[in-house]
Amino acid sequence: LQAEKMIKEGADFIDIGAISSRPGASLITVKEELERLIPVLKELVKSFPEALFSIDTFRAEVAKQSIENGAAIINDISGGNLDENMFKTIAKLKCPYILMHMRGTPETMNSLANYENLTTDIIQELVFKIDKLIELNVSDIIVDPGFGFSKTVAQNFELLKELVILKKIIDLPILVGISRKSMIWRTLNVTANE
């Protein structure tokens, strides 16, 4: 199992999801997402009770059922944009929440990479949402600047260079997910596996 390998290699938590968030990906129903996700989550929690599982979803109902079935963290690629109930649900669940920056949906995000000032705009959009979460008494927030989501390759590298600024202004843990992003392997002219 991949999960077992990751745990043995020292993973702090394992992120699982049932919907593709690649650019242009089409959406599945909540029912289908739950049918794909919950049985796998239950088996992983049973097999690896010491592990922490993060659920990659932008749907409040999936977040709720995932936490009820042993997940520890919700990782929302939409930062609350795609389900108006997500922030209230996270507040009720009292679980850690990964707030990612993205504009639009996986289907439309590539057309929304127009920024007046990339870092400033991203910080403003994130701070607005962080304030909403804090108002709801959500205290365990991790910020993901959203590499590859509504950002061009050049913008991804600019954002990477300016993470220090982001960290200074947003005094929360920052999660950076770039290990298999095309910004890396295309720049190096290799494949994602390489």
mmCIF file of C-alpha atoms in Angstrom:
data_model
loop_
_atom_site.group_PDB
_atom_site.id
_atom_site.type_symbol
_atom_site.label_atom_id
_atom_site.label_comp_id
_atom_site.label_asym_id
_atom_site.label_seq_id
_atom_site.Cartn_x
_atom_site.Cartn_y
_atom_site.Cartn_z
ATOM 1 C CA LEU A 1 0.000 0.000 0.000
ATOM 2 C CA GLN A 2 1.139 3.530 -0.805
ATOM 3 C CA ALA A 3 -0.110 4.775 2.586
ATOM 4 C CA GLU A 4 2.034 2.250 4.440
ATOM 5 C CA LYS A 5 5.108 3.257 2.425
ATOM 6 C CA MET A 6 4.474 6.944 3.164
ATOM 7 C CA ILE A 7 4.033 6.307 6.894
ATOM 8 C CA LYS A 8 7.262 4.279 7.032
ATOM 9 C CA GLU A 9 9.054 7.108 5.221
ATOM 10 C CA GLY A 10 7.934 9.562 7.918
ATOM 11 C CA ALA A 11 4.875 11.334 6.489
ATOM 12 C CA ASP A 12 3.269 13.620 9.081
ATOM 13 C CA PHE A 13 -0.119 13.187 7.454
ATOM 14 C CA ILE A 14 -1.534 11.630 4.296
ATOM 15 C CA ASP A 15 -3.834 13.628 2.042
ATOM 16 C CA ILE A 16 -6.521 11.687 0.191
ATOM 17 C CA GLY A 17 -9.303 12.816 -2.092
ATOM 18 C CA ALA A 18 -11.829 11.517 -4.593
ATOM 19 C CA ILE A 19 -12.049 14.400 -7.083
ATOM 20 C CA SER A 20 -9.396 15.465 -9.562
ATOM 21 C CA SER A 21 -8.403 19.113 -9.171
ATOM 22 C CA ARG A 22 -6.188 19.253 -12.247
ATOM 23 C CA PRO A 23 -6.862 22.168 -14.584
ATOM 24 C CA GLY A 24 -9.951 21.500 -16.694
ATOM 25 C CA ALA A 25 -11.132 18.591 -14.536
ATOM 26 C CA SER A 26 -14.881 18.050 -14.485
ATOM 27 C CA LEU A 27 -16.742 17.631 -11.210
ATOM 28 C CA ILE A 28 -18.485 14.562 -9.827
ATOM 29 C CA THR A 29 -21.510 14.558 -7.514
ATOM 30 C CA VAL A 30 -21.272 14.683 -3.721
ATOM 31 C CA LYS A 31 -22.758 11.175 -3.626
ATOM 32 C CA GLU A 32 -20.079 9.817 -5.952
ATOM 33 C CA GLU A 33 -17.334 11.605 -4.011
ATOM 34 C CA LEU A 34 -18.546 10.036 -0.765
ATOM 35 C CA GLU A 35 -18.873 6.584 -2.364
ATOM 36 C CA ARG A 36 -15.286 6.782 -3.602
ATOM 37 C CA LEU A 37 -13.805 8.310 -0.467
ATOM 38 C CA ILE A 38 -15.440 7.000 2.710
ATOM 39 C CA PRO A 39 -14.763 3.252 2.238
ATOM 40 C CA VAL A 40 -11.090 3.982 1.507
ATOM 41 C CA LEU A 41 -10.830 6.337 4.491
ATOM 42 C CA LYS A 42 -12.420 3.767 6.828
ATOM 43 C CA GLU A 43 -9.972 1.086 5.665
ATOM 44 C CA LEU A 44 -6.970 3.389 6.055
ATOM 45 C CA VAL A 45 -8.017 4.506 9.546
ATOM 46 C CA LYS A 46 -8.537 0.873 10.550
ATOM 47 C CA SER A 47 -5.203 -0.265 9.075
ATOM 48 C CA PHE A 48 -3.157 2.721 10.302
ATOM 49 C CA PRO A 49 -4.771 4.036 13.516
ATOM 50 C CA GLU A 50 -1.654 6.064 14.374
ATOM 51 C CA ALA A 51 -1.718 8.016 11.105
ATOM 52 C CA LEU A 52 -3.341 11.378 10.460
ATOM 53 C CA PHE A 53 -5.457 11.621 7.325
ATOM 54 C CA SER A 54 -6.200 14.864 5.547
ATOM 55 C CA ILE A 55 -9.188 14.972 3.208
ATOM 56 C CA ASP A 56 -8.906 16.917 -0.025
ATOM 57 C CA THR A 57 -12.441 18.208 -0.587
ATOM 58 C CA PHE A 58 -14.221 21.485 -1.165
ATOM 59 C CA ARG A 59 -17.611 20.156 -0.041
ATOM 60 C CA ALA A 60 -18.908 20.658 3.498
ATOM 61 C CA GLU A 61 -20.872 17.390 3.592
ATOM 62 C CA VAL A 62 -17.812 15.400 2.526
ATOM 63 C CA ALA A 63 -15.747 17.215 5.160
ATOM 64 C CA LYS A 64 -18.325 16.373 7.842
ATOM 65 C CA GLN A 65 -18.583 12.697 6.967
ATOM 66 C CA SER A 66 -14.808 12.387 6.626
ATOM 67 C CA ILE A 67 -14.121 13.762 10.106
ATOM 68 C CA GLU A 68 -16.888 11.530 11.495
ATOM 69 C CA ASN A 69 -15.094 8.559 9.912
ATOM 70 C CA GLY A 70 -11.650 9.231 11.328
ATOM 71 C CA ALA A 71 -10.053 11.961 9.220
ATOM 72 C CA ALA A 72 -8.099 14.617 11.130
ATOM 73 C CA ILE A 73 -7.722 17.539 8.705
ATOM 74 C CA ILE A 74 -9.753 19.111 5.900
ATOM 75 C CA ASN A 75 -7.789 20.388 2.892
ATOM 76 C CA ASP A 76 -10.038 22.686 0.841
ATOM 77 C CA ILE A 77 -8.567 23.638 -2.536
ATOM 78 C CA SER A 78 -11.292 26.228 -3.010
ATOM 79 C CA GLY A 79 -10.701 28.053 0.271
ATOM 80 C CA GLY A 80 -14.446 28.026 0.920
ATOM 81 C CA ASN A 81 -15.375 29.380 -2.522
ATOM 82 C CA LEU A 82 -17.193 26.311 -3.820
ATOM 83 C CA ASP A 83 -19.413 25.521 -0.821
ATOM 84 C CA GLU A 84 -20.925 28.348 1.218
ATOM 85 C CA ASN A 85 -21.345 25.962 4.172
ATOM 86 C CA MET A 86 -17.682 24.942 4.418
ATOM 87 C CA PHE A 87 -16.507 27.543 6.956
ATOM 88 C CA LYS A 88 -19.501 26.959 9.275
ATOM 89 C CA THR A 89 -18.991 23.199 8.983
ATOM 90 C CA ILE A 90 -15.291 23.485 9.850
ATOM 91 C CA ALA A 91 -16.223 25.628 12.871
ATOM 92 C CA LYS A 92 -18.643 22.931 14.073
ATOM 93 C CA LEU A 93 -16.158 20.120 13.436
ATOM 94 C CA LYS A 94 -13.359 21.963 15.296
ATOM 95 C CA CYS A 95 -10.745 20.349 13.068
ATOM 96 C CA PRO A 96 -7.613 21.734 11.408
ATOM 97 C CA TYR A 97 -8.398 23.402 8.083
ATOM 98 C CA ILE A 98 -6.074 23.938 5.137
ATOM 99 C CA LEU A 99 -7.203 27.126 3.416
ATOM 100 C CA MET A 100 -5.875 27.144 -0.125
ATOM 101 C CA HIS A 101 -5.867 30.109 -2.474
ATOM 102 C CA MET A 102 -7.636 29.508 -5.762
ATOM 103 C CA ARG A 103 -9.890 31.520 -8.011
ATOM 104 C CA GLY A 104 -12.826 29.901 -9.795
ATOM 105 C CA THR A 105 -13.133 26.130 -10.152
ATOM 106 C CA PRO A 106 -10.741 23.500 -11.547
ATOM 107 C CA GLU A 107 -12.586 23.990 -14.851
ATOM 108 C CA THR A 108 -12.162 27.800 -14.939
ATOM 109 C CA MET A 109 -9.124 28.614 -12.781
ATOM 110 C CA ASN A 110 -6.638 28.923 -15.645
ATOM 111 C CA SER A 111 -8.577 31.867 -17.046
ATOM 112 C CA LEU A 112 -8.481 33.713 -13.706
ATOM 113 C CA ALA A 113 -4.732 34.272 -13.310
ATOM 114 C CA ASN A 114 -4.949 38.056 -13.748
ATOM 115 C CA TYR A 115 -3.487 39.861 -10.744
ATOM 116 C CA GLU A 116 -2.735 43.527 -10.200
ATOM 117 C CA ASN A 117 0.040 42.514 -7.776
ATOM 118 C CA LEU A 118 0.323 38.756 -7.358
ATOM 119 C CA THR A 119 1.516 38.483 -3.761
ATOM 120 C CA THR A 120 -0.522 41.419 -2.461
ATOM 121 C CA ASP A 121 -3.699 40.174 -4.143
ATOM 122 C CA ILE A 122 -3.249 36.632 -2.824
ATOM 123 C CA ILE A 123 -2.538 37.901 0.700
ATOM 124 C CA GLN A 124 -5.642 40.142 0.632
ATOM 125 C CA GLU A 125 -7.856 37.303 -0.590
ATOM 126 C CA LEU A 126 -6.485 34.918 2.057
ATOM 127 C CA VAL A 127 -6.696 37.439 4.925
ATOM 128 C CA PHE A 128 -10.351 38.142 4.074
ATOM 129 C CA LYS A 129 -11.114 34.420 4.462
ATOM 130 C CA ILE A 130 -8.924 33.992 7.547
ATOM 131 C CA ASP A 131 -10.878 36.813 9.228
ATOM 132 C CA LYS A 132 -14.152 35.020 8.420
ATOM 133 C CA LEU A 133 -12.818 31.764 9.883
ATOM 134 C CA ILE A 134 -11.574 33.504 13.038
ATOM 135 C CA GLU A 135 -15.003 35.132 13.480
ATOM 136 C CA LEU A 136 -16.412 31.572 13.512
ATOM 137 C CA ASN A 137 -13.825 30.549 16.156
ATOM 138 C CA VAL A 138 -11.790 28.386 13.789
ATOM 139 C CA SER A 139 -8.334 28.494 15.329
ATOM 140 C CA ASP A 140 -6.327 25.771 13.583
ATOM 141 C CA ILE A 141 -5.751 27.219 10.101
ATOM 142 C CA ILE A 142 -2.986 26.242 7.700
ATOM 143 C CA VAL A 143 -2.508 28.421 4.614
ATOM 144 C CA ASP A 144 -1.688 27.002 1.180
ATOM 145 C CA PRO A 145 -0.860 29.690 -1.417
ATOM 146 C CA GLY A 146 -2.134 27.343 -4.145
ATOM 147 C CA PHE A 147 0.744 26.731 -6.518
ATOM 148 C CA GLY A 148 -0.660 25.746 -9.897
ATOM 149 C CA PHE A 149 -4.175 26.946 -9.094
ATOM 150 C CA SER A 150 -5.214 30.095 -11.002
ATOM 151 C CA LYS A 151 -1.549 30.979 -11.446
ATOM 152 C CA THR A 152 0.769 30.793 -14.448
ATOM 153 C CA VAL A 153 4.161 29.076 -14.255
ATOM 154 C CA ALA A 154 5.875 32.469 -13.994
ATOM 155 C CA GLN A 155 3.464 33.492 -11.223
ATOM 156 C CA ASN A 156 4.177 30.231 -9.367
ATOM 157 C CA PHE A 157 7.905 31.021 -9.326
ATOM 158 C CA GLU A 158 7.255 34.625 -8.304
ATOM 159 C CA LEU A 159 5.053 33.416 -5.446
ATOM 160 C CA LEU A 160 7.676 30.870 -4.379
ATOM 161 C CA LYS A 161 10.263 33.659 -4.245
ATOM 162 C CA GLU A 162 7.929 35.801 -2.131
ATOM 163 C CA LEU A 163 6.850 33.189 0.445
ATOM 164 C CA VAL A 164 8.794 35.094 3.111
ATOM 165 C CA ILE A 165 6.507 38.097 2.578
ATOM 166 C CA LEU A 166 3.424 35.882 2.763
ATOM 167 C CA LYS A 167 4.673 34.312 6.008
ATOM 168 C CA LYS A 168 5.459 37.694 7.593
ATOM 169 C CA ILE A 169 2.004 39.098 6.900
ATOM 170 C CA ILE A 170 0.000 35.923 7.464
ATOM 171 C CA ASP A 171 1.357 34.579 10.726
ATOM 172 C CA LEU A 172 0.028 31.048 10.245
ATOM 173 C CA PRO A 173 1.633 27.770 9.165
ATOM 174 C CA ILE A 174 2.219 27.687 5.406
ATOM 175 C CA LEU A 175 1.803 24.496 3.392
ATOM 176 C CA VAL A 176 3.595 24.411 0.036
ATOM 177 C CA GLY A 177 2.669 21.641 -2.379
ATOM 178 C CA ILE A 178 4.987 21.720 -5.384
ATOM 179 C CA SER A 179 6.688 18.307 -5.462
ATOM 180 C CA ARG A 180 4.924 17.001 -8.580
ATOM 181 C CA LYS A 181 3.759 20.289 -10.069
ATOM 182 C CA SER A 182 4.375 20.866 -13.753
ATOM 183 C CA MET A 183 6.156 24.126 -12.884
ATOM 184 C CA ILE A 184 9.026 21.935 -11.635
ATOM 185 C CA TRP A 185 9.213 19.058 -14.080
ATOM 186 C CA ARG A 186 8.526 21.149 -17.192
ATOM 187 C CA THR A 187 11.153 23.699 -16.177
ATOM 188 C CA LEU A 188 13.665 20.882 -15.650
ATOM 189 C CA ASN A 189 12.530 19.234 -18.915
ATOM 190 C CA VAL A 190 11.844 15.878 -17.214
ATOM 191 C CA THR A 191 8.706 13.873 -16.448
ATOM 192 C CA ALA A 192 6.749 14.094 -13.199
ATOM 193 C CA ASN A 193 8.023 10.609 -12.233
ATOM 194 C CA GLU A 194 11.601 11.703 -12.760
#
